[in-house]
mmCIF file of C-alpha atoms in Angstrom:
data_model
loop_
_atom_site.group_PDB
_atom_site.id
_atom_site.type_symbol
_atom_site.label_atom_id
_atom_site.label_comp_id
_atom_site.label_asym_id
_atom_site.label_seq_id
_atom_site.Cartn_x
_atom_site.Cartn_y
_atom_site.Cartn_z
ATOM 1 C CA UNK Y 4 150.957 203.314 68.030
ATOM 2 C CA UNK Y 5 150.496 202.430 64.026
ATOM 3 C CA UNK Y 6 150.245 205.537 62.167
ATOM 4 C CA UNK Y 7 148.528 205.265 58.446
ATOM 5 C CA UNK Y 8 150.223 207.223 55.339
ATOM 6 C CA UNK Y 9 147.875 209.223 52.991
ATOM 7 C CA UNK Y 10 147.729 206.118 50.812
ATOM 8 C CA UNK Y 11 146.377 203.903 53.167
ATOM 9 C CA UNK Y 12 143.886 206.109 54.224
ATOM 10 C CA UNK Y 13 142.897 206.665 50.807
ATOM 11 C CA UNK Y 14 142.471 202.860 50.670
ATOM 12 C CA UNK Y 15 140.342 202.610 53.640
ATOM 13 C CA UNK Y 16 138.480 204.935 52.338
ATOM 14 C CA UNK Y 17 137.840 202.962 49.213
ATOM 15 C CA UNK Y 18 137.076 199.628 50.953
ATOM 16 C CA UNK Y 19 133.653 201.172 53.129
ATOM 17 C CA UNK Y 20 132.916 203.536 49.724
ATOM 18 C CA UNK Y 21 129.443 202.863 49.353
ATOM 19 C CA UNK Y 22 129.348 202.471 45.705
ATOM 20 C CA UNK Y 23 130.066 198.606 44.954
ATOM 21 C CA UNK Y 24 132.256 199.072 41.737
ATOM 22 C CA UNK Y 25 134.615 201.518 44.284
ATOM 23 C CA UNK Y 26 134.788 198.537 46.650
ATOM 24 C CA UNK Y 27 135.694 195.645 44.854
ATOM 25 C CA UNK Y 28 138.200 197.737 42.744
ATOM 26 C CA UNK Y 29 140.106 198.305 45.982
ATOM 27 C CA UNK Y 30 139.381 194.845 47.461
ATOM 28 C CA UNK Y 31 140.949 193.592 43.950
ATOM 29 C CA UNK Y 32 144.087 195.937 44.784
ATOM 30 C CA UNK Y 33 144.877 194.484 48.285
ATOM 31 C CA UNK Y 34 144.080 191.346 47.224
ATOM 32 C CA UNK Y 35 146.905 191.268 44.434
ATOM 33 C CA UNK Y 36 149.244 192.866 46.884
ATOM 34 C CA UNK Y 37 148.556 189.797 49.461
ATOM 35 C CA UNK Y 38 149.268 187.378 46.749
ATOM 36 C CA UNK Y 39 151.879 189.053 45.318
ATOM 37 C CA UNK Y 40 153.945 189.275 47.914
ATOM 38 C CA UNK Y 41 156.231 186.471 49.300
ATOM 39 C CA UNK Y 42 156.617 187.520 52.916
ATOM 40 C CA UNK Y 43 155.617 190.964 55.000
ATOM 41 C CA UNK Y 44 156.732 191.656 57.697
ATOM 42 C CA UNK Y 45 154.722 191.875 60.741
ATOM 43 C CA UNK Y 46 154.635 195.452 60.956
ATOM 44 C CA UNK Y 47 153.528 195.371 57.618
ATOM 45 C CA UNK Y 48 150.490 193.338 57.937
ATOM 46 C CA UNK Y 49 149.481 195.038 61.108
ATOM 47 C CA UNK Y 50 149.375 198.351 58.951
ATOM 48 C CA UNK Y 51 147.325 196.543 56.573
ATOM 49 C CA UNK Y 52 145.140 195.588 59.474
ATOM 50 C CA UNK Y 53 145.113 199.109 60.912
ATOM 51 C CA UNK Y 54 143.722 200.305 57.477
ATOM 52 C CA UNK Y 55 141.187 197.625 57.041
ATOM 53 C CA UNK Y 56 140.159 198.134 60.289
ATOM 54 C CA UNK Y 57 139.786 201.725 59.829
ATOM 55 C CA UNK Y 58 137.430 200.877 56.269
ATOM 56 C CA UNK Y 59 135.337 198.557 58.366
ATOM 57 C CA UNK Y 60 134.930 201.663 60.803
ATOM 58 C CA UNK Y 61 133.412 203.638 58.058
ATOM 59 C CA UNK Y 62 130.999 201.261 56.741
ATOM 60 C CA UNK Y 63 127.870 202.541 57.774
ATOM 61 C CA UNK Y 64 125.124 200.623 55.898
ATOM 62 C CA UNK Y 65 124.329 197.048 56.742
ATOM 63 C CA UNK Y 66 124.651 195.457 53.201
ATOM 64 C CA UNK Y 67 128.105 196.995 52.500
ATOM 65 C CA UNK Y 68 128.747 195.877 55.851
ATOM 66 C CA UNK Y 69 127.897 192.475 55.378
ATOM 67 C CA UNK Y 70 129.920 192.309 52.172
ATOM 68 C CA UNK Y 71 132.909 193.906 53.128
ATOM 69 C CA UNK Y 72 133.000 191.694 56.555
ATOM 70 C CA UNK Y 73 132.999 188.464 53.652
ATOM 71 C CA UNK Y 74 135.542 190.437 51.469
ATOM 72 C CA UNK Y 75 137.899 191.151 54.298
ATOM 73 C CA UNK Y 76 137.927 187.419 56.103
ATOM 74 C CA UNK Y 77 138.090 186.149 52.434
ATOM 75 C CA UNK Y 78 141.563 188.160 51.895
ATOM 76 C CA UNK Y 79 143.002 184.896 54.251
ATOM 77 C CA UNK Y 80 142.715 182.734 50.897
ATOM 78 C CA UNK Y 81 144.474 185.150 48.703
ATOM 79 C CA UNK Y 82 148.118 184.949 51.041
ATOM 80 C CA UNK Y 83 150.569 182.236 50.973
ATOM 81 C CA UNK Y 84 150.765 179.515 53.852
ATOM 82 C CA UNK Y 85 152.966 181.985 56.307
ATOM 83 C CA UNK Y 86 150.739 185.109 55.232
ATOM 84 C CA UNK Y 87 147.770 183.779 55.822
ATOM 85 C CA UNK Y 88 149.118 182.795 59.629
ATOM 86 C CA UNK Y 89 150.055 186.478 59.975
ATOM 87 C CA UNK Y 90 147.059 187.810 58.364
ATOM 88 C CA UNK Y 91 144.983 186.064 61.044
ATOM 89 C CA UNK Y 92 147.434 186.883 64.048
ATOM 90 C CA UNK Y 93 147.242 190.900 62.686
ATOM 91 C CA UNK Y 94 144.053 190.578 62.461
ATOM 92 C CA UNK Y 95 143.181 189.741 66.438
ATOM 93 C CA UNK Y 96 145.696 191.694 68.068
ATOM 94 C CA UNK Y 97 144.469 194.617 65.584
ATOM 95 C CA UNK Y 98 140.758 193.912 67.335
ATOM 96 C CA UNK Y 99 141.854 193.274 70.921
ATOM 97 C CA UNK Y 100 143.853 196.545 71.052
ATOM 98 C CA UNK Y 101 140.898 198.694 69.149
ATOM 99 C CA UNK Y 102 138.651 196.870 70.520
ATOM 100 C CA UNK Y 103 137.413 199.126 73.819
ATOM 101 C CA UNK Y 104 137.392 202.234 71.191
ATOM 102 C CA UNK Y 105 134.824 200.437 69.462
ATOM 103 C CA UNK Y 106 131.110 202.463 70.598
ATOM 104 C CA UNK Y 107 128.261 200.244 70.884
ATOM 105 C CA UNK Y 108 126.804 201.453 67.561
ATOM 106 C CA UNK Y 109 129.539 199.854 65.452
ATOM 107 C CA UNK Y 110 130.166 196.682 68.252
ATOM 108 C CA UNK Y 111 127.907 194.284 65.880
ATOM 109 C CA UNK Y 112 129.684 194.497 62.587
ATOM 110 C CA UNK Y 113 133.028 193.977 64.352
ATOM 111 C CA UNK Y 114 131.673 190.863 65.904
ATOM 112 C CA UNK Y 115 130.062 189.577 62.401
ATOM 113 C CA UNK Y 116 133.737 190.417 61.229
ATOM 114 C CA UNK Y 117 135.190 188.354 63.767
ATOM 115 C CA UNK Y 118 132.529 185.212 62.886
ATOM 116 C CA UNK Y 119 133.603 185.623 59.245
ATOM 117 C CA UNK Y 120 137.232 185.211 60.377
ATOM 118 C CA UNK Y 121 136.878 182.636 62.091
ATOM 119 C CA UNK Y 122 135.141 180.966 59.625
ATOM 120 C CA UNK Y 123 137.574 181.594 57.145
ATOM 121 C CA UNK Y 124 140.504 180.656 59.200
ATOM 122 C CA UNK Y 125 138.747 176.753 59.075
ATOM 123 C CA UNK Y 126 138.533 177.673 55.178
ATOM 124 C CA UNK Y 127 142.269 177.720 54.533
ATOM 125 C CA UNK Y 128 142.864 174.714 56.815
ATOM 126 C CA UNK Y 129 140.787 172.845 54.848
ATOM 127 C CA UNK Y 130 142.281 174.383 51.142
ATOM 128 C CA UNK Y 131 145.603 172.945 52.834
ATOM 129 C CA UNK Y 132 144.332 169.405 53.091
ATOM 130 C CA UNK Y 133 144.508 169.973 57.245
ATOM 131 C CA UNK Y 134 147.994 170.596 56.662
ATOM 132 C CA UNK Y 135 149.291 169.850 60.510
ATOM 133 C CA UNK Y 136 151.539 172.464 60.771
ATOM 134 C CA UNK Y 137 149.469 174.908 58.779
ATOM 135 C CA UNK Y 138 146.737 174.065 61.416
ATOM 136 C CA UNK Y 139 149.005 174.043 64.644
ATOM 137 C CA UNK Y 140 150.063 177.603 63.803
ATOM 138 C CA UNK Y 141 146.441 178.473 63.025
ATOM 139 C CA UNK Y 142 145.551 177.256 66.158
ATOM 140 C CA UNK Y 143 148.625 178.882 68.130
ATOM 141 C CA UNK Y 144 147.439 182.316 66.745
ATOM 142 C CA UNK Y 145 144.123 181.458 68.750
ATOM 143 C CA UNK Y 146 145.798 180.211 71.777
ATOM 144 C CA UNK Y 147 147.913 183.270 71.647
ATOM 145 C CA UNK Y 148 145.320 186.185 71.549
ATOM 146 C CA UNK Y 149 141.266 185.700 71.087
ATOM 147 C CA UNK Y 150 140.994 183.064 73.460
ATOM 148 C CA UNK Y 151 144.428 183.313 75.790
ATOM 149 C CA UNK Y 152 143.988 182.038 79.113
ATOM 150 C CA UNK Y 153 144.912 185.022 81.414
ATOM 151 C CA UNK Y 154 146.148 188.085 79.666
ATOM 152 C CA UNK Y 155 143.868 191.113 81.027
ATOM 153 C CA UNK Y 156 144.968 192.627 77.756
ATOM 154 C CA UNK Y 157 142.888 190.215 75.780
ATOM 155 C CA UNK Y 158 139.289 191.453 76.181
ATOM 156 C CA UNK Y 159 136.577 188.691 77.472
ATOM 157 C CA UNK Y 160 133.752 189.561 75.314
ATOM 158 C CA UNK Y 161 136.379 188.869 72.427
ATOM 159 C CA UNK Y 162 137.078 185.369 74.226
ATOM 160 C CA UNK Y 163 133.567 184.485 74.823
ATOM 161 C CA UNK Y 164 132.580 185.963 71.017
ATOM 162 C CA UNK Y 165 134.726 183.192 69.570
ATOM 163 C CA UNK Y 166 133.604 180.480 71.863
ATOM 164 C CA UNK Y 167 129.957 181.167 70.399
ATOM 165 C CA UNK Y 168 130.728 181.272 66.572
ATOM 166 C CA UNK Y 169 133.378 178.517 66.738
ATOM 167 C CA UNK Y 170 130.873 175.780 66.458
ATOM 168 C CA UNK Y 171 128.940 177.479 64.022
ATOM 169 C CA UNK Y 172 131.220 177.910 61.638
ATOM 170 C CA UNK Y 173 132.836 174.708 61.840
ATOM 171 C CA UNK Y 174 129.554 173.397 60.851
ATOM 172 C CA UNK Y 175 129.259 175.971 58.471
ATOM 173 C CA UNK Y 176 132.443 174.978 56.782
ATOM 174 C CA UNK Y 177 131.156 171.308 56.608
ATOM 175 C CA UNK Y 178 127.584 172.563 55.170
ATOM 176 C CA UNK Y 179 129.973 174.308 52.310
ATOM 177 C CA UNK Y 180 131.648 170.702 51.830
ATOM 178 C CA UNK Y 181 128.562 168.807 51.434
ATOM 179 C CA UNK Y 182 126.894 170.808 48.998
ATOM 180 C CA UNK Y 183 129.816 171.843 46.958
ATOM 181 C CA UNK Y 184 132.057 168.295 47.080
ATOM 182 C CA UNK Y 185 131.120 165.161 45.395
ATOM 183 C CA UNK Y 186 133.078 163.235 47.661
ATOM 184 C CA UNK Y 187 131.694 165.153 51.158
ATOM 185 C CA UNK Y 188 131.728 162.308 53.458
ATOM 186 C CA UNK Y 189 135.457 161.790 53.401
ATOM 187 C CA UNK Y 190 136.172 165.203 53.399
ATOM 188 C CA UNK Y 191 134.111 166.123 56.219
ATOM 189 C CA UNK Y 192 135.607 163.123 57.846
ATOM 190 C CA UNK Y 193 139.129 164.707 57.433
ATOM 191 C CA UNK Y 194 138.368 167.919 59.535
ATOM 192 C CA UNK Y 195 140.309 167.427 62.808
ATOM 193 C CA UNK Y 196 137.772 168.547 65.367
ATOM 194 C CA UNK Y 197 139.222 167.110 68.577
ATOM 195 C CA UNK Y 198 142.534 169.024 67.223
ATOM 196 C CA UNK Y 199 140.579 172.182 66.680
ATOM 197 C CA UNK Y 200 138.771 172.217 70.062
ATOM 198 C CA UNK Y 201 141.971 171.932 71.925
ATOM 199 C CA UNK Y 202 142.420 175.901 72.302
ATOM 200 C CA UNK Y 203 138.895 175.943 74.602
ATOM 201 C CA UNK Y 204 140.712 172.419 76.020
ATOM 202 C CA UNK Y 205 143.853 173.903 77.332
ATOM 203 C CA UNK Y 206 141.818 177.401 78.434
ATOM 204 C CA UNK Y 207 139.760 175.531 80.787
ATOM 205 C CA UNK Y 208 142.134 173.947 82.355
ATOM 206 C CA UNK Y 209 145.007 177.152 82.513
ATOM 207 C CA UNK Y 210 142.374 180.006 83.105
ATOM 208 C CA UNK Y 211 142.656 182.048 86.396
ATOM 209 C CA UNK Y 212 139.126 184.171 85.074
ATOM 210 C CA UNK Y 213 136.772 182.579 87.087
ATOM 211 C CA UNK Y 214 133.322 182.932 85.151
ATOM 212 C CA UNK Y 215 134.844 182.261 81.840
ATOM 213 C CA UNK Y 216 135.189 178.360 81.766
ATOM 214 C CA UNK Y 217 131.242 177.738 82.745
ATOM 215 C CA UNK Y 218 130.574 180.080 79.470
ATOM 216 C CA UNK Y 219 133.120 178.564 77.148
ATOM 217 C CA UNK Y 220 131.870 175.151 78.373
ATOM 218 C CA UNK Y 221 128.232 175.644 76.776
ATOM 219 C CA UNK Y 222 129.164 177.741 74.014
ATOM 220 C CA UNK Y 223 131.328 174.826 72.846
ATOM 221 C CA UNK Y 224 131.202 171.497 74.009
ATOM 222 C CA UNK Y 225 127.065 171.666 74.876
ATOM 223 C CA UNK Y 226 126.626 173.377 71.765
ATOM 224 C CA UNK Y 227 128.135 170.455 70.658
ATOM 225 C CA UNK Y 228 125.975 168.174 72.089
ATOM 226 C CA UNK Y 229 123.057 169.993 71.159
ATOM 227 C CA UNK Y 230 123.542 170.178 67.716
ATOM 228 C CA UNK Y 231 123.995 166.527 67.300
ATOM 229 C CA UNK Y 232 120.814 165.838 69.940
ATOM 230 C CA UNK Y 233 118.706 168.148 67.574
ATOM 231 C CA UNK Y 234 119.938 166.672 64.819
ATOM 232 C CA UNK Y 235 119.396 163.254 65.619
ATOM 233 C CA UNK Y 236 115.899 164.352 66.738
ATOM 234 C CA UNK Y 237 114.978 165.944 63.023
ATOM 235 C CA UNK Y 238 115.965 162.450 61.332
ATOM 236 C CA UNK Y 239 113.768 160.676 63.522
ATOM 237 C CA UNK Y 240 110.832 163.033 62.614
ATOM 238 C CA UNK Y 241 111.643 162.650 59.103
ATOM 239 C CA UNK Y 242 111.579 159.140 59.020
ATOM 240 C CA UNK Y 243 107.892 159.365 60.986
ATOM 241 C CA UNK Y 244 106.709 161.595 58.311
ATOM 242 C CA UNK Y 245 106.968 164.651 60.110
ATOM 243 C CA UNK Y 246 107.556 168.248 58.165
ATOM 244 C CA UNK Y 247 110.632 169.963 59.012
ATOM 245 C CA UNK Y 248 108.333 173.202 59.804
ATOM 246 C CA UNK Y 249 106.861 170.990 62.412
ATOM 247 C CA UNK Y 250 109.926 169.939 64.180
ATOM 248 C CA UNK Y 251 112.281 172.823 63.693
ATOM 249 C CA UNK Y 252 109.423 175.347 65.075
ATOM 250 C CA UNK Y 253 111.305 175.339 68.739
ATOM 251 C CA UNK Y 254 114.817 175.870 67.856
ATOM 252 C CA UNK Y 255 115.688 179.365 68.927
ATOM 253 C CA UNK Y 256 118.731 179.499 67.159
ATOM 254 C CA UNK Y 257 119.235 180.548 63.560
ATOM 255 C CA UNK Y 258 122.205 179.252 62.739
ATOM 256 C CA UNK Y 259 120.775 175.647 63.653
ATOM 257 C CA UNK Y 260 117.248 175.479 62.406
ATOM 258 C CA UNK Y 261 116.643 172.511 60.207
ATOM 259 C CA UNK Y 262 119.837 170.939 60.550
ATOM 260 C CA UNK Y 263 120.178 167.889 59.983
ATOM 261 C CA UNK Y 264 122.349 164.959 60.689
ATOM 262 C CA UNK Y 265 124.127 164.627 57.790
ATOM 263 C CA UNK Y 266 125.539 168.344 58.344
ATOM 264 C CA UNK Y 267 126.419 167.265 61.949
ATOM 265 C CA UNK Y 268 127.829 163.781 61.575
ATOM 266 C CA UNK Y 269 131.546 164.428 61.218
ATOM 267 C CA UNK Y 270 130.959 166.337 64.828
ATOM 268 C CA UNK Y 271 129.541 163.124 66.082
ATOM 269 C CA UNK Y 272 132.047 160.753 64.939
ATOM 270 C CA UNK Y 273 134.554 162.697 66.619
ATOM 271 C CA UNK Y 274 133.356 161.985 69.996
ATOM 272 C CA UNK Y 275 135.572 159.550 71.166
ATOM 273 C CA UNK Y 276 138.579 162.052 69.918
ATOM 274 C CA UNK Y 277 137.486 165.045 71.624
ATOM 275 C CA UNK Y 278 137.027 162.357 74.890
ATOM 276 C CA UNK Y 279 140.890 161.376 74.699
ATOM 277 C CA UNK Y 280 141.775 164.595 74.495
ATOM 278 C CA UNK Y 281 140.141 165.744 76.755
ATOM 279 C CA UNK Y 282 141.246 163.253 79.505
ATOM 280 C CA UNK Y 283 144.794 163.965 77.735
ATOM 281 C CA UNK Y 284 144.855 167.724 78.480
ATOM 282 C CA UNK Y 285 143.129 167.521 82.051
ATOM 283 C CA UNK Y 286 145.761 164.701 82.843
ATOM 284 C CA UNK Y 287 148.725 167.626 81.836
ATOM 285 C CA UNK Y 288 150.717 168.671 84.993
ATOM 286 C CA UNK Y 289 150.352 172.188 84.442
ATOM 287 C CA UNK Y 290 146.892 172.121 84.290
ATOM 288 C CA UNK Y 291 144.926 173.849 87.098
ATOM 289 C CA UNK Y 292 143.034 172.162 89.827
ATOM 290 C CA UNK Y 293 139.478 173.886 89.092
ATOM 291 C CA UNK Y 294 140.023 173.031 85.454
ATOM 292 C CA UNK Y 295 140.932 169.276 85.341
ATOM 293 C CA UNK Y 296 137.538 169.064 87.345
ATOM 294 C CA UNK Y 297 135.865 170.929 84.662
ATOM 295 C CA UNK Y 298 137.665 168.726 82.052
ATOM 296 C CA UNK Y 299 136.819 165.355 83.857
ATOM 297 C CA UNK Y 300 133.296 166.815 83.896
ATOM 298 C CA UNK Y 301 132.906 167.427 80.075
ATOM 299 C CA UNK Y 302 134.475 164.136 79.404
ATOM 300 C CA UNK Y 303 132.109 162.576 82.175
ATOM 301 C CA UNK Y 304 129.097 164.366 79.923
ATOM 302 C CA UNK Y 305 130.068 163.478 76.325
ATOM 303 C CA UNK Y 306 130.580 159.672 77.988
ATOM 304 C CA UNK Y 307 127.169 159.525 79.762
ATOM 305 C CA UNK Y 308 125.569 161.017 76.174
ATOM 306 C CA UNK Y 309 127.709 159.176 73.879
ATOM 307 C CA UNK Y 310 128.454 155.878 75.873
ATOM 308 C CA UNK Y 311 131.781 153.730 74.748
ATOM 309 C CA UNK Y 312 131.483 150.674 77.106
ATOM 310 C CA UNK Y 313 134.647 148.879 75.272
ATOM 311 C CA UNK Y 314 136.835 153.052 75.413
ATOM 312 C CA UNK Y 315 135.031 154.600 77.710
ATOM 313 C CA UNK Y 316 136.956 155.428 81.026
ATOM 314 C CA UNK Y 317 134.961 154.855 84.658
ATOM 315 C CA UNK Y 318 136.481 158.071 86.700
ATOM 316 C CA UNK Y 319 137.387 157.347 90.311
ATOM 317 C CA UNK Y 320 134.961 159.490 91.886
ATOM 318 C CA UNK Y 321 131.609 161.135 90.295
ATOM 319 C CA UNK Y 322 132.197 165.019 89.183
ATOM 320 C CA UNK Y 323 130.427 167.661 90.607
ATOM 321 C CA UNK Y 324 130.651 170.861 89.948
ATOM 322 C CA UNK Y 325 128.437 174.177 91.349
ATOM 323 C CA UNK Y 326 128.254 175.364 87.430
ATOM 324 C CA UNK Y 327 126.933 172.512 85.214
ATOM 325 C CA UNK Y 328 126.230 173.160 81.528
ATOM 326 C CA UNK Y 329 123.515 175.022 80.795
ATOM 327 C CA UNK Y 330 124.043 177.240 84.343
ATOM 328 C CA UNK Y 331 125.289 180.515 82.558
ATOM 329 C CA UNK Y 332 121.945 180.099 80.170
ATOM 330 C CA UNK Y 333 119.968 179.929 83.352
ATOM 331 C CA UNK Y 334 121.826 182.674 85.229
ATOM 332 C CA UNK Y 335 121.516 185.355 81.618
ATOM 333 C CA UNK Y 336 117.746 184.437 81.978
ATOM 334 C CA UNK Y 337 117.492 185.074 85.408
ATOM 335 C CA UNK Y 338 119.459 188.179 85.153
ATOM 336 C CA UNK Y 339 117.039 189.051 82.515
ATOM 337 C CA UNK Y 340 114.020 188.917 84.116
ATOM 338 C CA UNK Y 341 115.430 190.968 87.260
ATOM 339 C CA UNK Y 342 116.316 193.525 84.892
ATOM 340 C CA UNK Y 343 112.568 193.568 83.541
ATOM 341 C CA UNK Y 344 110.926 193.434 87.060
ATOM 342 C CA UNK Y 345 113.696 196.099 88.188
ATOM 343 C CA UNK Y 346 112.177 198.785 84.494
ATOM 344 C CA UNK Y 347 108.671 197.575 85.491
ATOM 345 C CA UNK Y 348 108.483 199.018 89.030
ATOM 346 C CA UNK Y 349 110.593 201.746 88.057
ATOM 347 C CA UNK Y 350 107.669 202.840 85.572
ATOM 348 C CA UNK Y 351 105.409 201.888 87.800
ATOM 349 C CA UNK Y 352 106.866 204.720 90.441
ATOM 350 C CA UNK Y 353 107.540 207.164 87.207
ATOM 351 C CA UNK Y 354 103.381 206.956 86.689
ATOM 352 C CA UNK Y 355 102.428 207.174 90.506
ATOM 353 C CA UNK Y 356 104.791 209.955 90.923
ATOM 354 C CA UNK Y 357 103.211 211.886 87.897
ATOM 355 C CA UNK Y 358 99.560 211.118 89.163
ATOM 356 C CA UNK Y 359 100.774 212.670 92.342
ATOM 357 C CA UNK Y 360 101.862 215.640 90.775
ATOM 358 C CA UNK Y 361 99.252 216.108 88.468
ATOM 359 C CA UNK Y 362 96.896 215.728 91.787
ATOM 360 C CA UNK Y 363 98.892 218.432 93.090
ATOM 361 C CA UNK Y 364 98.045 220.855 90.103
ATOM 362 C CA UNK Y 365 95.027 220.280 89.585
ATOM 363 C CA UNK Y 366 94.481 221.301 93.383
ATOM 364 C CA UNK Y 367 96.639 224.400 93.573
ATOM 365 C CA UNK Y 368 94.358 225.498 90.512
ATOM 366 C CA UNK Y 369 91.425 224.683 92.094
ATOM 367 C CA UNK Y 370 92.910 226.950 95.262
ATOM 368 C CA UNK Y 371 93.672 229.922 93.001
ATOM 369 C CA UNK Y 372 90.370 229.754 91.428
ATOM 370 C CA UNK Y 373 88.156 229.993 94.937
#
């Protein structure tokens, strides 16, 4: 167990104070020591971790909550290459191992601090030009703990967290580059998605956790297909004269209301990437049985949405599978709706059982009274 000095406390402290001016001096102070430094040691940084974490604990009101969640992801941009990679790895085994001490008061600002590093993560990838081994050890951090195929240690809400946001931030990162870059196209261009999605690849296909893959499936690779779908359905709109109030009015999900193609496009031209690899990772001999099916059946899907007739290759047999995308949507709703049927009958019981007694009452009174 990591024990804290005074001084770290005291730091802590200082990050969740809820006067601004307190905040940013001691986000300032951390931030020089990250920069500062050539190397920590890994003890070190999980110390930091264990203090930051502690801050983020104490943060109670939403706004400094918000800001500090920003402040502490953003700390990944102040380290040096082989900081950064241990500021991130701290960083998730600091949440997996606090993580079932975490009360379900305080369980949505560790998640929005988990989005924010994830998004920041891509951020230093892409302030390294994509650096490839900057980005493989980036991407072995993730392998490694959030989304590692079979350690019990690793919790699955933490897993299935960072399938959701993944996407989103990705596109995200590539909404920053188009509005902030005069040269956006080829730097979106440059973002390696197929290389980025090969974490979720290579956890299909090695995962003994039976439910998981379905999940990870349409939080990333539909979502995926979704975006680009919507996408491609706004442009068409647009060019029919339609307002984007009109045709954004069914999207459920914030983070992709009005978004259109031009935000998406580097996700689309990666298609035939993320297809290779795909066929490249379920083709691996050490991947499982159940998960090259599930592989060959996301590659089957991107190929029958996004057909390649010259690339594109015809598997043997036609996949099948008892969980196709969009099944764990269905089965949440379902779920849902028992759960409501389940509270209405109970209060439905609750108010015959008080009309009952009340009936009861009233007659005993009546009783005493003749």
């Amino acid at each position: 167990m990591i024990e804290l000095t005074d001084k770290e406390l005291a730091l802590g402290k200082r990050l969740a104070h809820v006067d601004k001016s307190v905040r940013d001096r001691a986000a300032a102070s951390i931030k020089h020591v990250l920069s500062q430094q050539e190397d920590f040691e890994y003890e070190d940084m999980l110390r930091h971790w264990k203090a930051l974490f502690y801050c983020f604990w104490l943060a109670d009101k939403p706004l400094v909550q918000q800001e500090l969640a920003w402040d502490l992801a953003n700390l990944i941009l102040a380290c040096t290459d082989s900081n950064g990679v241990a500021f991130v790895r701290a960083f998730w085994e600091t949440m997996c191992r606090e993580w079932f001490d975490v009360d379900k008061h305080r369980v949505d600002k560790y998640l929005l601090l988990a989005r924010r590093m994830v998004f920041f993560t891509f951020k230093a990838m892409q302030q390294s030009g994509w650096e490839d081994k900057l980005v493989g050890d980036y991407l072995a951090v993730y392998r490694d703990i959030p989304i590692e195929a079979c350690d019990p240690k690793i919790p699955n809400s933490i897993r299935t967290h960072v399938g959701d946001v993944y996407v989103d931030e990705l596109v995200r990162l590539a909404s920053d580059i188009i509005s902030e870059s005069e040269d956006s196209q080829a730097e979106t261009a440059a973002i390696p998605v197929a290389i980025l999605l090969e974490p979720f690849m290579r956890f299909i296909g090695s995962t003994s956790i039976r439910h998981l893959p379905a999940i990870i499936q349409e939080s990333v690779f539909e979502n995926i297909v979704v975006r680009i779908a919507e996408a491609e359905e706004r442009n068409m709109a647009q060019g029919d004269g339609e307002s984007l109030a009109t045709v954004g009015s069914d999207v459920k999900d914030n983070e992709i209301a009005d978004e259109l193609l031009e935000k998406v496009q580097f996700l689309l031209d990666s298609i035939p990437e993320i297809k290779k690899l795909l066929l490249a990772v379920g083709g691996e001999e050490g991947t499982r049985a159940s998960g090259r099916k599930r592989l060959h059946l996301i590659y089957q899907a991107l190929c029958d949405t996004f057909p390649d007739e010259e690339n594109d290759i015809v598997l043997s047999k036609r996949i099948t599978i008892s969980e196709p995308i969009g099944a764990q949507e269905r089965k949440k709703a379902d779920k849902h709706k028992r759960k409501k049927a389940n509270k209405k009958r109970e209060n439905k019981e609750k108010r015959k059982q008080k009309t009952e007694l009340d009936h009861d009452i009233v007659s005993a009174s009546a009783a005493d009274f003749e």
